[in-house]
């Protein structure tokens, strides 16, 4: 499992080195800090998406959630003059609630995650546009939430807070996923839900919790994006962002079939995606090729990973054969087991009578 | 007096059946799946449950495992009448089922699967984290008891069919199950691994666990079972010690060539 992350890290380092050699501006402090900010922004909700993907599901609604929660958040602060801690709380609760509804539909009403979250994508976006009559919401000239703005988009000793948030959340979720019982169950449910249920695990709650966490992280991301762009245009805010999250998770080693992936992998996947986008700009590759470069790298990355895994599996199978081969000669007990069974039988019946 | 009484206690307990079924029947609407099944299983006994598809084997197993209640009859476990509303109730008294498709999570290690749903935890302040070491150590112990070479830290997806069975059976040992029902444990594995699995059943028997082996494979049943119970059309048609019967007789009982024995 660690091999995947190590490979990703290596790839990241190589790309850094090559791009840095071609254009030293890539390694300038300004660019690196900008990169860190973007990784933070796009990493937080990718973590939630990763958890959902590990359960074998998918969350397509994140970008629309940003739009809906974003317009509500800005409206709360500007139109209704709600104090920022309350507005923040409401947005986070809103994210958790949306995740909870999706989790309920998926686990209790047995709907497919793809359908539920696809409808979420459409509904939230539509609701955001209707609510604002398709007009952009932004902050006025007053500083409605200067404190929160400083927290969400400021920096500590130059390091963007968004990046620090990502690291903190990744550490928390890393412990949750890799060290806690919940994480263990998440992996089990993702791979074999039936087995998990037979083991006495409440699989519905495990799965629903993943969607709720994803919704909550979408709330956090909403606030960070709102203060990054300072305005929310309901028809384009967060458009396609769920795909960045899915791409990051897949690039980071999550399998869409569930049961695989790690927090470190998701963070590295996000970093790689952002580095690729940045590199397109820095190297003067036409901006229109941005998505094409991303797509190609993901395709090659996943393909290479699959090939490597298949090779490792073949090797392991061969090693397994070599290991178990001498066994039949050792346990040449087929003729002896039958009498043993019969002997045991007579002994057992003697006891009973 | 008291000590003598206490010392005398375990002896009748040994002769007491682990599981006793009295007149178990089950109807699904107008379909009668089971009718008047009586059965007793003693500690350390291995019973082969045989029958053609639709004979009522799985219905019986599901009733014992608590998947659904019987329409008629009584289940007694270790002398006490029991009513299972859910599988978890059956597991609580000590009945475990090892399923045919082996309810294991491929992506986890052997130890993780043994402890799935019953993880050992260690407290770290307000948090409780997985205790990987303790689980691996205990799993190794269980595999040792079963004389299986399964390594606790190996991923289940890399294991052979026999090793998977060992993991599934180790799960039942962890909960100290007193009755283990195995659904076709030898169906989809190689000959050499069948041997390993039969060995595992012997280990369970040695430790006083009652085993119910549901199988279509006559040689396996005759190799490990003490008694064979044949079901046909929802009724028990035979219940014989292995020494008193033959594969031919059992076959004719299963197919109905011979009505009852």
Coordinates of C-alpha atoms in Angstrom, one line a residue:
Chain A
X1 CA 0.0 0.0 0.0
X2 CA 2.9 2.4 0.8
X3 CA 4.5 1.6 -2.6
X4 CA 1.8 3.5 -4.4
X5 CA 2.2 6.7 -2.3
X6 CA 6.0 6.4 -2.7
X7 CA 5.7 6.2 -6.4
X8 CA 3.4 9.2 -6.5
X9 CA 5.8 11.2 -4.4
X10 CA 8.7 10.2 -6.7
X11 CA 6.7 11.3 -9.7
X12 CA 5.9 14.6 -8.0
X13 CA 9.6 15.2 -7.3
X14 CA 10.6 14.4 -10.8
X15 CA 8.0 16.8 -12.3
X16 CA 9.2 19.5 -9.9
X17 CA 12.8 18.9 -10.9
X18 CA 12.2 18.9 -14.6
X19 CA 9.8 21.9 -14.6
X20 CA 12.1 23.8 -12.3
X21 CA 15.0 23.1 -14.6
X22 CA 13.1 24.3 -17.7
X23 CA 11.7 27.4 -16.0
X24 CA 13.2 28.4 -12.6
X25 CA 10.1 30.6 -12.0
X26 CA 8.3 27.4 -11.1
X27 CA 10.4 27.0 -8.0
X28 CA 10.1 30.6 -6.9
X29 CA 8.7 31.2 -3.5
X30 CA 5.7 33.1 -4.9
X31 CA 4.7 30.3 -7.2
X32 CA 5.2 27.6 -4.5
X33 CA 3.0 29.5 -2.1
X34 CA 0.4 29.9 -4.7
X35 CA 0.6 26.2 -5.4
X36 CA 0.3 25.4 -1.7
X37 CA -2.9 27.6 -1.5
X38 CA -4.5 25.8 -4.5
X39 CA -3.5 22.4 -3.1
X40 CA -5.2 23.4 0.2
X41 CA -8.3 24.6 -1.5
X42 CA -8.7 21.5 -3.7
X43 CA -7.4 19.0 -1.2
X44 CA -9.9 19.5 1.6
X45 CA -13.0 18.3 -0.3
X46 CA -10.9 15.7 -2.1
X47 CA -10.4 14.0 1.3
X48 CA -14.2 13.7 1.7
X49 CA -14.6 12.4 -1.8
X50 CA -11.8 9.8 -1.1
X51 CA -13.7 8.5 1.9
X52 CA -16.8 8.1 -0.2
X53 CA -14.9 6.4 -3.0
X54 CA -13.4 4.0 -0.4
X55 CA -17.0 2.9 0.5
X56 CA -17.4 2.0 -3.2
X57 CA -19.6 5.1 -3.8
X58 CA -19.1 8.4 -5.5
X59 CA -20.1 12.0 -4.7
X60 CA -20.8 14.1 -7.8
X61 CA -22.6 16.8 -6.0
X62 CA -19.7 18.7 -4.4
X63 CA -19.3 21.5 -6.9
X64 CA -23.0 22.3 -6.8
X65 CA -22.9 22.1 -3.0
X66 CA -20.2 24.9 -3.0
X67 CA -22.5 27.1 -5.1
X68 CA -25.6 26.6 -3.0
X69 CA -23.8 26.8 0.3
X70 CA -21.7 29.7 -1.1
X71 CA -24.6 31.9 -2.0
X72 CA -26.4 31.2 1.3
X73 CA -23.2 32.0 3.1
X74 CA -22.6 35.3 1.4
X75 CA -26.2 36.3 1.8
X76 CA -26.2 35.5 5.5
X77 CA -23.2 37.7 6.0
X78 CA -24.2 40.6 3.7
X79 CA -28.0 40.8 3.4
X80 CA -28.8 39.4 6.8
X81 CA -25.8 40.7 8.7
X82 CA -25.5 37.4 10.6
X83 CA -22.4 37.4 12.8
X84 CA -19.7 35.3 11.1
X85 CA -19.3 32.5 13.6
X86 CA -23.1 31.8 13.3
X87 CA -22.9 32.0 9.5
X88 CA -19.9 29.7 9.5
X89 CA -21.7 27.2 11.7
X90 CA -24.8 27.3 9.5
X91 CA -22.8 26.6 6.4
X92 CA -21.0 23.7 8.0
X93 CA -24.3 22.3 9.3
X94 CA -25.8 22.8 5.9
X95 CA -23.0 20.7 4.3
X96 CA -23.4 18.0 6.9
X97 CA -27.2 18.0 6.4
X98 CA -26.8 17.7 2.6
X99 CA -24.4 14.8 3.1
X100 CA -26.8 13.3 5.6
X101 CA -29.7 13.4 3.1
X102 CA -27.6 11.8 0.4
X103 CA -26.3 9.1 2.9
X104 CA -29.9 8.4 3.9
X105 CA -31.1 8.0 0.3
X106 CA -28.2 5.7 -0.5
X107 CA -28.2 3.5 2.5
X108 CA -31.9 3.5 3.7
X109 CA -33.7 3.8 0.4
X110 CA -31.0 1.7 -1.4
X111 CA -30.5 4.2 -4.3
X112 CA -27.3 4.1 -6.3
X113 CA -24.7 6.7 -5.1
X114 CA -24.1 7.9 -8.7
X115 CA -27.8 8.7 -9.2
X116 CA -28.4 10.3 -5.8
X117 CA -25.4 12.6 -6.1
X118 CA -26.0 13.3 -9.8
X119 CA -29.4 14.5 -8.9
X120 CA -27.8 16.5 -6.0
X121 CA -25.5 18.1 -8.5
X122 CA -28.5 19.2 -10.6
X123 CA -30.7 20.2 -7.7
X124 CA -28.2 22.2 -5.7
X125 CA -27.1 24.1 -8.7
X126 CA -30.6 24.8 -9.7
X127 CA -31.5 25.9 -6.2
X128 CA -28.5 28.2 -6.0
X129 CA -29.4 29.9 -9.3
X130 CA -33.1 30.3 -8.5
X131 CA -32.3 31.6 -5.0
X132 CA -30.1 34.4 -6.5
X133 CA -32.0 34.8 -9.7
X134 CA -28.7 33.9 -11.4
X135 CA -27.0 37.0 -10.1
X136 CA -23.5 37.0 -8.6
X137 CA -23.3 37.5 -4.9
X138 CA -20.3 39.1 -3.4
X139 CA -19.1 41.2 -0.5
X140 CA -19.7 44.9 -0.5
X141 CA -17.1 47.5 0.4
X142 CA -17.8 46.9 4.1
X143 CA -15.7 44.2 5.8
X144 CA -18.6 41.9 6.9
X145 CA -16.3 39.1 7.9
X146 CA -12.8 40.4 8.0
X147 CA -11.8 38.1 10.8
X148 CA -13.1 35.0 9.1
X149 CA -11.7 36.2 5.8
X150 CA -8.3 36.5 7.4
X151 CA -8.6 33.0 8.8
X152 CA -9.8 31.4 5.6
X153 CA -7.5 33.1 3.1
X154 CA -4.7 34.5 5.3
X155 CA -1.4 33.0 6.0
X156 CA 0.9 32.1 8.8
X157 CA 4.5 33.0 8.2
X158 CA 3.7 33.1 4.5
X159 CA 2.2 29.6 4.4
X160 CA -1.4 29.9 3.2
X161 CA -3.9 28.9 5.9
X162 CA -5.8 26.8 3.3
X163 CA -2.7 24.5 3.1
X164 CA -2.5 24.4 6.9
X165 CA -6.2 23.4 7.1
X166 CA -5.6 20.7 4.6
X167 CA -2.6 19.3 6.6
X168 CA -4.6 19.4 9.9
X169 CA -7.7 17.8 8.4
X170 CA -5.6 15.2 6.6
X171 CA -3.9 14.2 9.9
X172 CA -7.3 13.9 11.6
X173 CA -8.8 11.9 8.8
X174 CA -5.6 9.9 8.5
X175 CA -5.9 8.7 12.1
X176 CA -9.7 8.1 11.5
X177 CA -9.1 6.1 8.4
X178 CA -5.9 4.2 9.2
X179 CA -5.9 3.9 12.9
X180 CA -9.5 3.8 14.1
X181 CA -12.1 1.0 14.1
X182 CA -14.3 3.2 11.8
X183 CA -11.6 3.3 9.2
X184 CA -11.2 -0.5 9.3
X185 CA -14.9 -0.9 8.8
X186 CA -14.9 1.6 6.0
X187 CA -12.4 -0.5 4.1
X188 CA -14.3 -3.7 4.8
X189 CA -17.6 -2.2 3.8
X190 CA -16.1 -0.8 0.6
X191 CA -14.7 -4.2 -0.5
X192 CA -17.3 -6.6 0.7
X193 CA -20.4 -5.0 2.3
X194 CA -22.0 -8.4 2.9
X195 CA -19.0 -9.7 4.8
X196 CA -19.0 -6.6 6.9
X197 CA -22.7 -7.0 7.7
X198 CA -22.2 -10.7 8.6
X199 CA -19.5 -9.5 11.0
X200 CA -22.0 -7.5 12.8
X201 CA -21.0 -4.1 11.4
X202 CA -23.8 -1.6 10.8
X203 CA -22.8 -1.0 7.2
X204 CA -25.5 1.6 6.6
X205 CA -24.2 3.9 9.3
X206 CA -20.6 3.4 8.1
X207 CA -21.5 4.4 4.6
X208 CA -23.8 7.3 5.5
X209 CA -21.1 8.7 7.8
X210 CA -18.7 8.9 4.8
X211 CA -21.2 11.0 2.9
X212 CA -21.8 13.2 6.0
X213 CA -18.1 13.7 6.4
X214 CA -17.8 14.6 2.7
X215 CA -20.7 17.1 3.1
X216 CA -19.1 18.6 6.1
X217 CA -15.7 19.0 4.3
X218 CA -17.7 20.6 1.4
X219 CA -18.9 23.1 3.9
X220 CA -15.4 23.9 4.9
X221 CA -14.3 24.1 1.3
X222 CA -17.2 26.5 0.5
X223 CA -16.0 29.0 3.0
X224 CA -12.4 28.8 1.8
X225 CA -13.5 29.2 -1.9
X226 CA -15.8 32.1 -1.1
X227 CA -12.9 34.0 0.5
X228 CA -10.6 33.0 -2.3
X229 CA -12.8 34.4 -5.0
X230 CA -14.7 36.9 -2.8
X231 CA -17.8 36.5 -4.9
X232 CA -20.1 33.6 -5.9
X233 CA -21.7 33.4 -9.3
X234 CA -24.2 30.6 -8.9
X235 CA -23.9 29.2 -12.3
X236 CA -20.2 28.7 -12.4
X237 CA -18.9 28.6 -8.8
X238 CA -17.4 25.3 -8.1
X239 CA -18.4 23.9 -11.5
X240 CA -16.7 20.5 -12.2
X241 CA -14.8 20.7 -8.9
X242 CA -16.1 17.2 -7.9
X243 CA -14.2 15.9 -10.9
X244 CA -11.0 17.3 -9.6
X245 CA -11.7 15.5 -6.3
X246 CA -12.5 12.2 -8.0
X247 CA -9.4 12.6 -10.2
X248 CA -7.2 13.3 -7.2
X249 CA -8.6 10.3 -5.3
X250 CA -8.1 8.0 -8.3
X251 CA -4.6 9.3 -9.0
X252 CA -3.9 8.8 -5.3
X253 CA -4.7 5.2 -5.4
X254 CA -8.4 5.0 -4.6
X255 CA -10.3 2.3 -6.6
X256 CA -13.7 3.2 -7.8
X257 CA -14.7 -0.3 -6.9
X258 CA -14.1 0.6 -3.3
X259 CA -12.0 -0.7 -0.4
X260 CA -8.7 0.9 -1.6
X261 CA -7.0 4.2 -1.0
X262 CA -5.2 6.3 1.6
X263 CA -5.3 9.8 2.9
X264 CA -1.7 10.4 2.0
X265 CA -2.5 9.2 -1.5
X266 CA -5.4 11.6 -1.9
X267 CA -3.3 14.5 -0.7
X268 CA -0.5 13.6 -3.1
X269 CA -3.0 13.1 -5.9
X270 CA -4.4 16.6 -5.3
X271 CA -0.9 18.0 -5.3
X272 CA 0.0 16.3 -8.6
X273 CA -3.1 17.7 -10.3
X274 CA -2.4 21.2 -9.1
X275 CA 1.2 21.0 -10.1
X276 CA 0.2 19.8 -13.6
X277 CA -2.1 22.8 -14.0
X278 CA 0.5 25.1 -12.7
X279 CA 3.1 23.6 -15.0
X280 CA 0.9 24.2 -18.0
X281 CA 1.0 27.9 -17.3
X282 CA 4.6 28.1 -16.3
X283 CA 5.9 26.2 -19.4
X284 CA 3.8 28.3 -21.7
X285 CA 1.7 25.3 -22.9
X286 CA -1.5 26.7 -24.4
X287 CA -4.0 27.1 -21.5
X288 CA -6.6 25.3 -23.6
X289 CA -4.6 22.1 -23.3
X290 CA -5.0 22.2 -19.5
X291 CA -7.6 19.5 -19.2
X292 CA -6.0 17.4 -21.9
X293 CA -2.8 17.3 -20.0
X294 CA -4.6 16.4 -16.8
X295 CA -6.6 13.6 -18.5
X296 CA -3.5 12.1 -20.1
X297 CA -1.5 12.0 -16.9
X298 CA -4.4 10.4 -15.0
X299 CA -4.8 7.8 -17.8
X300 CA -1.1 7.0 -17.9
X301 CA -0.9 6.9 -14.1
X302 CA -3.7 4.5 -13.5
X303 CA -2.6 2.3 -16.4
X304 CA 0.9 2.1 -15.1
X305 CA -0.3 1.3 -11.6
X306 CA -2.5 -1.5 -12.9
X307 CA 0.3 -3.0 -14.9
X308 CA 2.6 -2.9 -11.9
X309 CA 0.0 -4.4 -9.7
X310 CA -0.7 -7.2 -12.1
X311 CA 3.0 -7.9 -12.3
X312 CA 3.3 -7.9 -8.5
X313 CA 0.3 -10.3 -8.3
X314 CA 1.9 -12.7 -10.8
X315 CA 5.1 -12.7 -8.8
X316 CA 3.3 -13.2 -5.5
X317 CA 1.4 -16.1 -7.1
X318 CA 4.6 -17.7 -8.2
X319 CA 6.2 -17.2 -4.8
X320 CA 3.1 -18.7 -3.2
X321 CA 3.3 -21.8 -5.4
X322 CA 7.0 -22.2 -4.4
X323 CA 6.1 -21.8 -0.8
X324 CA 3.2 -24.2 -0.7
X325 CA 4.6 -26.8 -3.1
X326 CA 6.4 -29.0 -0.5
X327 CA 3.4 -29.2 1.7
X328 CA 1.6 -32.2 0.2
X329 CA 4.6 -34.4 0.8
X330 CA 4.8 -33.2 4.4
X331 CA 1.1 -33.6 5.0
X332 CA 0.8 -36.9 3.1
X333 CA -2.0 -37.7 5.4
X334 CA -4.9 -38.4 3.1
X335 CA -4.9 -42.1 3.8
X336 CA -4.3 -41.5 7.5
X337 CA -7.0 -38.8 7.9
X338 CA -9.8 -41.1 7.0
X339 CA -9.0 -43.7 9.7
X340 CA -8.4 -40.9 12.1
X341 CA -11.9 -39.7 11.3
X342 CA -13.3 -43.1 11.9
X343 CA -11.3 -43.6 15.1
X344 CA -12.5 -40.3 16.4
X345 CA -16.0 -41.4 15.5
X346 CA -15.9 -44.6 17.5
X347 CA -14.4 -42.8 20.4
X348 CA -17.1 -40.1 20.3
X349 CA -19.9 -42.6 20.2
X350 CA -18.4 -44.5 23.1
X351 CA -18.6 -41.4 25.2
X352 CA -22.2 -40.8 24.3
X353 CA -23.5 -44.3 25.1
Chain B
X1 CA -20.7 -31.1 49.6
X2 CA -20.7 -28.0 47.6
X3 CA -17.4 -28.8 45.9
X4 CA -18.6 -32.3 45.1
X5 CA -21.7 -30.8 43.6
X6 CA -19.7 -28.3 41.6
X7 CA -17.4 -31.0 40.4
X8 CA -20.3 -33.2 39.4
X9 CA -21.8 -30.4 37.4
X10 CA -19.7 -30.5 34.2
X11 CA -20.4 -34.2 33.6
X12 CA -24.1 -33.9 32.8
X13 CA -23.2 -30.8 30.8
X14 CA -21.0 -32.8 28.5
X15 CA -23.8 -35.3 27.8
X16 CA -26.2 -32.5 27.2
X17 CA -26.7 -31.7 23.5
X18 CA -25.4 -28.3 22.4
X19 CA -28.3 -27.9 20.1
X20 CA -31.6 -29.7 20.2
X21 CA -34.3 -29.1 17.7
X22 CA -37.9 -30.3 18.4
X23 CA -40.5 -30.5 15.7
X24 CA -39.0 -27.6 13.7
X25 CA -41.3 -26.5 10.8
X26 CA -41.3 -23.6 8.5
X27 CA -43.8 -22.3 6.0
X28 CA -43.3 -19.6 3.5
X29 CA -46.9 -18.7 2.6
X30 CA -48.4 -21.9 1.2
X31 CA -45.0 -23.5 0.7
X32 CA -43.9 -25.9 3.4
X33 CA -40.1 -25.7 3.5
X34 CA -39.6 -27.8 6.6
X35 CA -41.7 -30.2 8.6
X36 CA -41.2 -31.8 12.0
X37 CA -37.4 -31.8 12.1
X38 CA -35.9 -33.2 15.3
X39 CA -32.1 -33.1 15.8
X40 CA -29.5 -33.2 18.5
X41 CA -25.9 -32.2 18.3
X42 CA -23.4 -32.9 21.1
X43 CA -20.2 -31.0 21.9
X44 CA -17.3 -32.2 19.8
X45 CA -19.6 -33.9 17.3
X46 CA -19.4 -33.4 13.6
X47 CA -22.7 -33.8 11.8
X48 CA -23.0 -33.9 8.0
X49 CA -26.2 -32.3 6.8
X50 CA -26.9 -33.7 3.3
X51 CA -29.7 -33.3 0.8
X52 CA -30.5 -32.2 -2.7
X53 CA -31.1 -28.6 -3.6
X54 CA -34.4 -27.5 -2.1
X55 CA -34.4 -30.3 0.5
X56 CA -34.6 -27.7 3.3
X57 CA -30.9 -27.7 4.3
X58 CA -30.4 -24.0 4.0
X59 CA -33.8 -23.2 5.5
X60 CA -32.8 -25.3 8.6
X61 CA -29.4 -23.6 8.8
X62 CA -30.9 -20.2 8.5
X63 CA -33.4 -20.9 11.3
X64 CA -30.6 -22.1 13.6
X65 CA -28.5 -19.1 12.6
X66 CA -31.3 -16.7 13.5
X67 CA -32.0 -15.4 10.0
X68 CA -35.7 -16.1 10.5
X69 CA -37.7 -17.8 13.2
X70 CA -39.3 -21.3 12.7
X71 CA -43.1 -21.5 12.2
X72 CA -43.4 -24.4 14.5
X73 CA -41.2 -26.2 17.0
X74 CA -38.6 -25.4 19.6
X75 CA -34.9 -24.7 19.6
X76 CA -32.9 -25.5 22.7
X77 CA -29.4 -24.4 23.0
X78 CA -27.3 -26.0 25.8
X79 CA -30.6 -27.0 27.5
X80 CA -32.3 -23.6 27.3
X81 CA -35.1 -22.7 25.0
X82 CA -33.9 -19.9 22.7
X83 CA -35.6 -17.6 20.3
X84 CA -33.5 -15.8 17.8
X85 CA -34.9 -12.6 16.3
X86 CA -31.7 -11.7 14.4
X87 CA -28.4 -13.5 13.5
X88 CA -26.7 -11.5 16.2
X89 CA -28.8 -13.2 18.9
X90 CA -27.7 -16.6 17.6
X91 CA -24.1 -15.5 17.6
X92 CA -24.5 -14.2 21.2
X93 CA -25.2 -17.7 22.5
X94 CA -22.4 -19.2 20.5
X95 CA -23.6 -20.2 17.1
X96 CA -21.4 -19.2 14.1
X97 CA -21.9 -19.8 10.4
X98 CA -19.0 -20.0 8.0
X99 CA -20.5 -19.1 4.7
X100 CA -19.8 -20.7 1.4
X101 CA -18.7 -17.5 -0.3
X102 CA -16.6 -16.9 2.8
X103 CA -17.7 -13.5 4.2
X104 CA -14.2 -12.1 4.2
X105 CA -13.0 -8.6 3.1
X106 CA -10.3 -9.3 0.5
X107 CA -8.5 -6.0 0.9
X108 CA -7.7 -6.5 4.6
X109 CA -5.2 -8.7 6.3
X110 CA -6.0 -12.1 7.9
X111 CA -5.8 -10.6 11.4
X112 CA -8.1 -7.8 10.4
X113 CA -10.7 -10.2 9.0
X114 CA -10.5 -12.4 12.1
X115 CA -11.3 -9.4 14.3
X116 CA -13.7 -7.7 11.8
X117 CA -16.6 -6.2 13.9
X118 CA -14.8 -7.1 17.1
X119 CA -11.6 -5.1 16.9
X120 CA -9.3 -4.9 19.8
X121 CA -8.8 -1.3 20.8
X122 CA -6.4 0.6 22.9
X123 CA -7.3 3.9 24.6
X124 CA -5.3 6.9 23.7
X125 CA -6.8 9.7 25.8
X126 CA -10.4 10.2 24.6
X127 CA -9.8 8.2 21.4
X128 CA -9.7 4.5 21.0
X129 CA -7.4 3.3 18.3
X130 CA -6.9 -0.1 16.7
X131 CA -4.5 -2.4 18.5
X132 CA -2.8 -3.9 15.5
X133 CA -0.2 -5.8 17.6
X134 CA -2.5 -7.5 19.9
X135 CA -4.8 -8.5 17.1
X136 CA -2.0 -9.9 15.1
X137 CA -0.7 -11.8 18.1
X138 CA -4.1 -13.3 19.0
X139 CA -4.7 -14.2 15.3
X140 CA -1.4 -16.0 15.2
X141 CA -2.4 -17.9 18.3
X142 CA -5.7 -18.9 16.7
X143 CA -4.0 -20.0 13.5
X144 CA -1.6 -22.0 15.6
X145 CA -4.4 -23.8 17.4
X146 CA -5.8 -24.7 14.0
X147 CA -2.4 -25.7 12.8
X148 CA -2.7 -23.5 9.8
X149 CA 0.3 -21.7 8.4
X150 CA -1.7 -18.6 7.7
X151 CA 0.2 -15.4 8.5
X152 CA -1.8 -12.7 10.3
X153 CA -0.3 -9.8 8.2
X154 CA -1.0 -11.4 4.8
X155 CA -3.8 -9.9 2.7
X156 CA -6.7 -12.2 2.3
X157 CA -6.7 -11.6 -1.5
X158 CA -3.3 -13.3 -1.7
X159 CA -4.5 -16.4 0.0
X160 CA -5.5 -19.9 -1.1
X161 CA -8.9 -21.3 -0.6
X162 CA -7.7 -23.4 2.4
X163 CA -6.1 -20.5 4.1
X164 CA -9.3 -18.4 3.6
X165 CA -11.2 -21.2 5.3
X166 CA -8.7 -21.0 8.2
X167 CA -9.3 -17.3 8.5
X168 CA -13.1 -17.8 8.5
X169 CA -12.8 -20.6 11.1
X170 CA -10.4 -18.6 13.3
X171 CA -13.2 -16.0 13.4
X172 CA -15.5 -18.6 15.1
X173 CA -12.8 -19.6 17.5
X174 CA -12.4 -16.0 18.6
X175 CA -16.0 -15.8 19.8
X176 CA -15.6 -19.2 21.4
X177 CA -18.5 -20.6 19.4
X178 CA -20.0 -23.8 20.6
X179 CA -21.6 -24.7 17.3
X180 CA -20.1 -23.9 14.0
X181 CA -22.1 -24.5 10.8
X182 CA -20.1 -24.7 7.6
X183 CA -21.9 -24.2 4.3
X184 CA -20.1 -26.1 1.6
X185 CA -16.6 -25.3 2.9
X186 CA -15.0 -27.7 0.4
X187 CA -17.0 -26.8 -2.7
X188 CA -14.7 -24.5 -4.6
X189 CA -11.2 -25.5 -3.6
X190 CA -8.5 -27.8 -4.8
X191 CA -8.0 -31.4 -3.5
X192 CA -5.0 -30.5 -1.4
X193 CA -6.9 -27.6 0.2
X194 CA -9.9 -29.8 1.0
X195 CA -7.5 -31.8 3.1
X196 CA -6.5 -28.7 5.0
X197 CA -10.1 -27.8 5.6
X198 CA -11.0 -31.2 6.9
X199 CA -8.0 -30.9 9.2
X200 CA -9.5 -27.6 10.5
X201 CA -12.8 -29.4 11.2
X202 CA -10.8 -31.9 13.2
X203 CA -9.2 -29.2 15.2
X204 CA -12.6 -27.7 16.1
X205 CA -13.8 -31.1 17.1
X206 CA -10.8 -31.6 19.4
X207 CA -11.7 -28.4 21.2
X208 CA -15.2 -29.6 21.9
X209 CA -16.9 -27.5 19.3
X210 CA -19.9 -29.0 17.6
X211 CA -19.7 -28.8 13.8
X212 CA -22.5 -29.0 11.3
X213 CA -21.1 -29.6 7.8
X214 CA -23.4 -28.8 5.0
X215 CA -21.9 -30.5 1.9
X216 CA -22.6 -32.2 -1.3
X217 CA -19.3 -34.0 -1.3
X218 CA -19.8 -37.5 0.0
X219 CA -16.1 -38.3 0.5
X220 CA -15.6 -35.3 2.7
X221 CA -18.7 -36.1 4.8
X222 CA -17.5 -39.6 5.3
X223 CA -14.0 -38.5 6.2
X224 CA -14.8 -36.2 9.0
X225 CA -18.4 -36.6 10.2
X226 CA -19.6 -38.7 13.1
X227 CA -23.2 -38.7 12.0
X228 CA -25.0 -37.9 8.8
X229 CA -28.4 -36.3 8.6
X230 CA -30.2 -36.6 5.3
X231 CA -33.0 -34.1 4.4
X232 CA -35.5 -34.6 1.6
X233 CA -38.5 -32.5 0.8
X234 CA -38.3 -30.6 4.0
X235 CA -38.2 -33.6 6.2
X236 CA -35.4 -35.5 8.0
X237 CA -35.2 -38.9 6.3
X238 CA -32.2 -40.3 8.1
X239 CA -29.9 -39.7 11.1
X240 CA -27.3 -42.3 11.3
X241 CA -23.8 -42.8 12.7
X242 CA -21.3 -42.9 9.8
X243 CA -20.3 -46.4 10.7
X244 CA -23.8 -47.7 10.2
X245 CA -24.3 -46.3 6.7
X246 CA -22.6 -46.1 3.4
X247 CA -22.2 -43.6 0.7
X248 CA -24.6 -45.7 -1.5
X249 CA -27.3 -45.6 1.1
X250 CA -26.9 -41.9 1.7
X251 CA -27.1 -41.3 -2.0
X252 CA -30.3 -43.3 -2.4
X253 CA -31.8 -41.4 0.6
X254 CA -30.9 -38.1 -1.0
X255 CA -32.4 -39.0 -4.3
X256 CA -35.4 -40.6 -2.8
X257 CA -34.7 -44.1 -4.1
X258 CA -34.9 -45.1 -0.5
X259 CA -37.6 -43.4 1.5
X260 CA -36.2 -43.4 5.0
X261 CA -33.6 -45.1 7.2

